[in-house]
Coordinates of C-alpha atoms in Angstrom, one line a residue:
X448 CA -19.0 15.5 20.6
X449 CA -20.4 12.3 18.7
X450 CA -18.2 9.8 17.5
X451 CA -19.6 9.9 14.1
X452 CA -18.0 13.8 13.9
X453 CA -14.7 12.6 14.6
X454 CA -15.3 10.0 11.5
X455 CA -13.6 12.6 8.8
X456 CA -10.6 13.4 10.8
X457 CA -9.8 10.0 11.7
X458 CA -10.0 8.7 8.0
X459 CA -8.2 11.4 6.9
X460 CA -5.5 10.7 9.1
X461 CA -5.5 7.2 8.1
X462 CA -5.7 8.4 4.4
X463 CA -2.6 10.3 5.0
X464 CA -0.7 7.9 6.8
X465 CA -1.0 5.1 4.7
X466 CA -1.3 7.1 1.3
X467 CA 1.9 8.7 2.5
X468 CA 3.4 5.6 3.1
X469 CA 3.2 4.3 -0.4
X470 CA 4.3 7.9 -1.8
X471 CA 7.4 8.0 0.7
X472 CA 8.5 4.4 0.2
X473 CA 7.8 3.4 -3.2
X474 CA 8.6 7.1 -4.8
X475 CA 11.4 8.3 -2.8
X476 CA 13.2 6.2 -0.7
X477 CA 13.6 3.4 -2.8
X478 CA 14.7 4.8 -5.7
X479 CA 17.1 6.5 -3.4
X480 CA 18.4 3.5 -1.8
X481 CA 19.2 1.8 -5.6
X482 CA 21.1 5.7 -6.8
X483 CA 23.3 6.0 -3.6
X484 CA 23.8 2.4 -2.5
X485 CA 26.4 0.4 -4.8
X486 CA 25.1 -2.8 -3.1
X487 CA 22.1 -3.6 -5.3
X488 CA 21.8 -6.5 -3.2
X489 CA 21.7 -4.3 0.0
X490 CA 19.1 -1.5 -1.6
X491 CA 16.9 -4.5 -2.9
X492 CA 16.8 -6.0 0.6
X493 CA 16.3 -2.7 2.6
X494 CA 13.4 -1.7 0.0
X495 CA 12.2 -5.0 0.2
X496 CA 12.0 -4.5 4.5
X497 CA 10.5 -1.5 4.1
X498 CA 7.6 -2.4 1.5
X499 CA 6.5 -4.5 3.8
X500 CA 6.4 -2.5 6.8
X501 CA 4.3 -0.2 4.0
X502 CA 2.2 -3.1 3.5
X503 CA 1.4 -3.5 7.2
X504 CA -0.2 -0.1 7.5
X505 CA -1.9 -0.5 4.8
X506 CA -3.1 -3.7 6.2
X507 CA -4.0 -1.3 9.4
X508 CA -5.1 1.5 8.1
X509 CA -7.5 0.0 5.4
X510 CA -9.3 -2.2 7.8
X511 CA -10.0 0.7 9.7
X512 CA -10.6 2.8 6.9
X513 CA -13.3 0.1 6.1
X514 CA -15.1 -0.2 9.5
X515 CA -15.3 3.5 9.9
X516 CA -17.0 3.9 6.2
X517 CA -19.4 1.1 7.1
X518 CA -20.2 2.9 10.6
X519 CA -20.4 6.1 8.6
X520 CA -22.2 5.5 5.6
X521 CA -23.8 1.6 6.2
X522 CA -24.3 1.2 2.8
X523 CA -21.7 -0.3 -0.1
X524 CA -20.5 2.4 -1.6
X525 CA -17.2 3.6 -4.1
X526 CA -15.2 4.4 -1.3
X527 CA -15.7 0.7 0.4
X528 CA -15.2 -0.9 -2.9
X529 CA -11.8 1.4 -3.6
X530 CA -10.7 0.4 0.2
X531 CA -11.1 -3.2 -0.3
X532 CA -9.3 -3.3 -3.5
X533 CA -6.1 -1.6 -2.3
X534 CA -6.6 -4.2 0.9
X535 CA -6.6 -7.0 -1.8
X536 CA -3.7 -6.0 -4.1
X537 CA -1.5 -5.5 -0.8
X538 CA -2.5 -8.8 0.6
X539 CA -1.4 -10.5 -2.9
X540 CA 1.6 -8.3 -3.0
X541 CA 2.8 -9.0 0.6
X542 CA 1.4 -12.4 1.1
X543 CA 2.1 -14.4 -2.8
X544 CA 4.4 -12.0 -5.0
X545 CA 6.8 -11.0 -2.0
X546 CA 7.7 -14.6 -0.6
X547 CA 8.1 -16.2 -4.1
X548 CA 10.1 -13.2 -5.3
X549 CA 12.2 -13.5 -2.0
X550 CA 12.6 -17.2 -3.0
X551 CA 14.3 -16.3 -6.2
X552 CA 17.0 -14.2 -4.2
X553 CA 17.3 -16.9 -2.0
X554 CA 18.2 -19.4 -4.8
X555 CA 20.6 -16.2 -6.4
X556 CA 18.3 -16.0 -9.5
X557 CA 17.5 -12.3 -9.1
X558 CA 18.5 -12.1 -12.6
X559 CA 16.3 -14.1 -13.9
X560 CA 13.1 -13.3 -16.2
X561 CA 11.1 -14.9 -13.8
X562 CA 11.9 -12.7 -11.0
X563 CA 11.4 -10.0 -13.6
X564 CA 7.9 -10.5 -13.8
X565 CA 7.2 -11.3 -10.0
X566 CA 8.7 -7.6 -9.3
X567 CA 7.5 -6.0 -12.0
X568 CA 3.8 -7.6 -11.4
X569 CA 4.3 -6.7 -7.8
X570 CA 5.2 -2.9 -8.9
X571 CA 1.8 -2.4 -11.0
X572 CA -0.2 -3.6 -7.8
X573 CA 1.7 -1.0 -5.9
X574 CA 1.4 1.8 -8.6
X575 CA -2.3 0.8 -8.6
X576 CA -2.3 0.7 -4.7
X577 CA -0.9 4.1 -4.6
X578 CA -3.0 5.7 -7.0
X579 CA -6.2 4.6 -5.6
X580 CA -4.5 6.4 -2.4
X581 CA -4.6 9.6 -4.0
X582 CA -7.9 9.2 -5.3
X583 CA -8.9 8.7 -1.8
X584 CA -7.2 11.4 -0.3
X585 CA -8.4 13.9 -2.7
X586 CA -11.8 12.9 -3.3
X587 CA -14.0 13.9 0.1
X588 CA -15.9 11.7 1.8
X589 CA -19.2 10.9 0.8
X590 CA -18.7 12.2 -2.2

């Protein structure tokens, strides 16, 4: 079997893993962690732990994602372009939204309206993350 035939299963599974990932985390278990825990504190910290293990496999996953496409396909095309977003909105979520939000907690101002905006900036880029996930997953390759 060539390796370019395994190609679609592997990015699916990569699709899947880190598509599911963002669906899991950001959709399910953290709103569940803020419902049942009473510690916001604690929910906001064990979200917070596992967005960025989230963000890792994305990290993964896309970078894969994007060397299989250009093995595949050599040749820019939508897919590549939707890949590298996602890659870029996690790396500005993980690596410039995350630590300065985690600096407001630090300095107890997780009330304030600037750590409003950090979280709720750092929510579109994960909304947009995720939908360009499912776009992926449903759409087939090289289409």
């Amino acid at each position: 079997m060539h390796l370019s035939a395994i190609f679609p299963a592997l990015e699916r599974i990569l699709l899947t893993l880190w598509a599911g990932s963002l669906w899991v985390t950001g959709f399910m278990v953290a709103p569940l962690l803020f419902a049942v825990l009473d510690d916001r504190a604690l929910a906001g910290t064990l979200a917070g732990e596992l967005f960025s293990i989230t963000a890792y496999i994305g990290l993964v996953c896309g970078n894969i994602l994007l060397a299989l496409n250009a093995a595949n396909y050599r040749a820019l095309n939508w897919r590549a372009v939707v890949l590298a977003g996602m890659l870029l909105l996690i790396v500005i979520g993980q690596f410039v939204l995350t630590p300065m939000i985690a600096g407001l907690r630090e300095q107890g101002l997780s009330a304030s309206p600037r750590f409003g905006q950090l979280h709720g900036m750092a929510s579109v880029l994960f909304i947009i993350t995720s939908l360009c996930g499912l776009l992926l997953v449903a759409a087939r390759p090289g289409k």
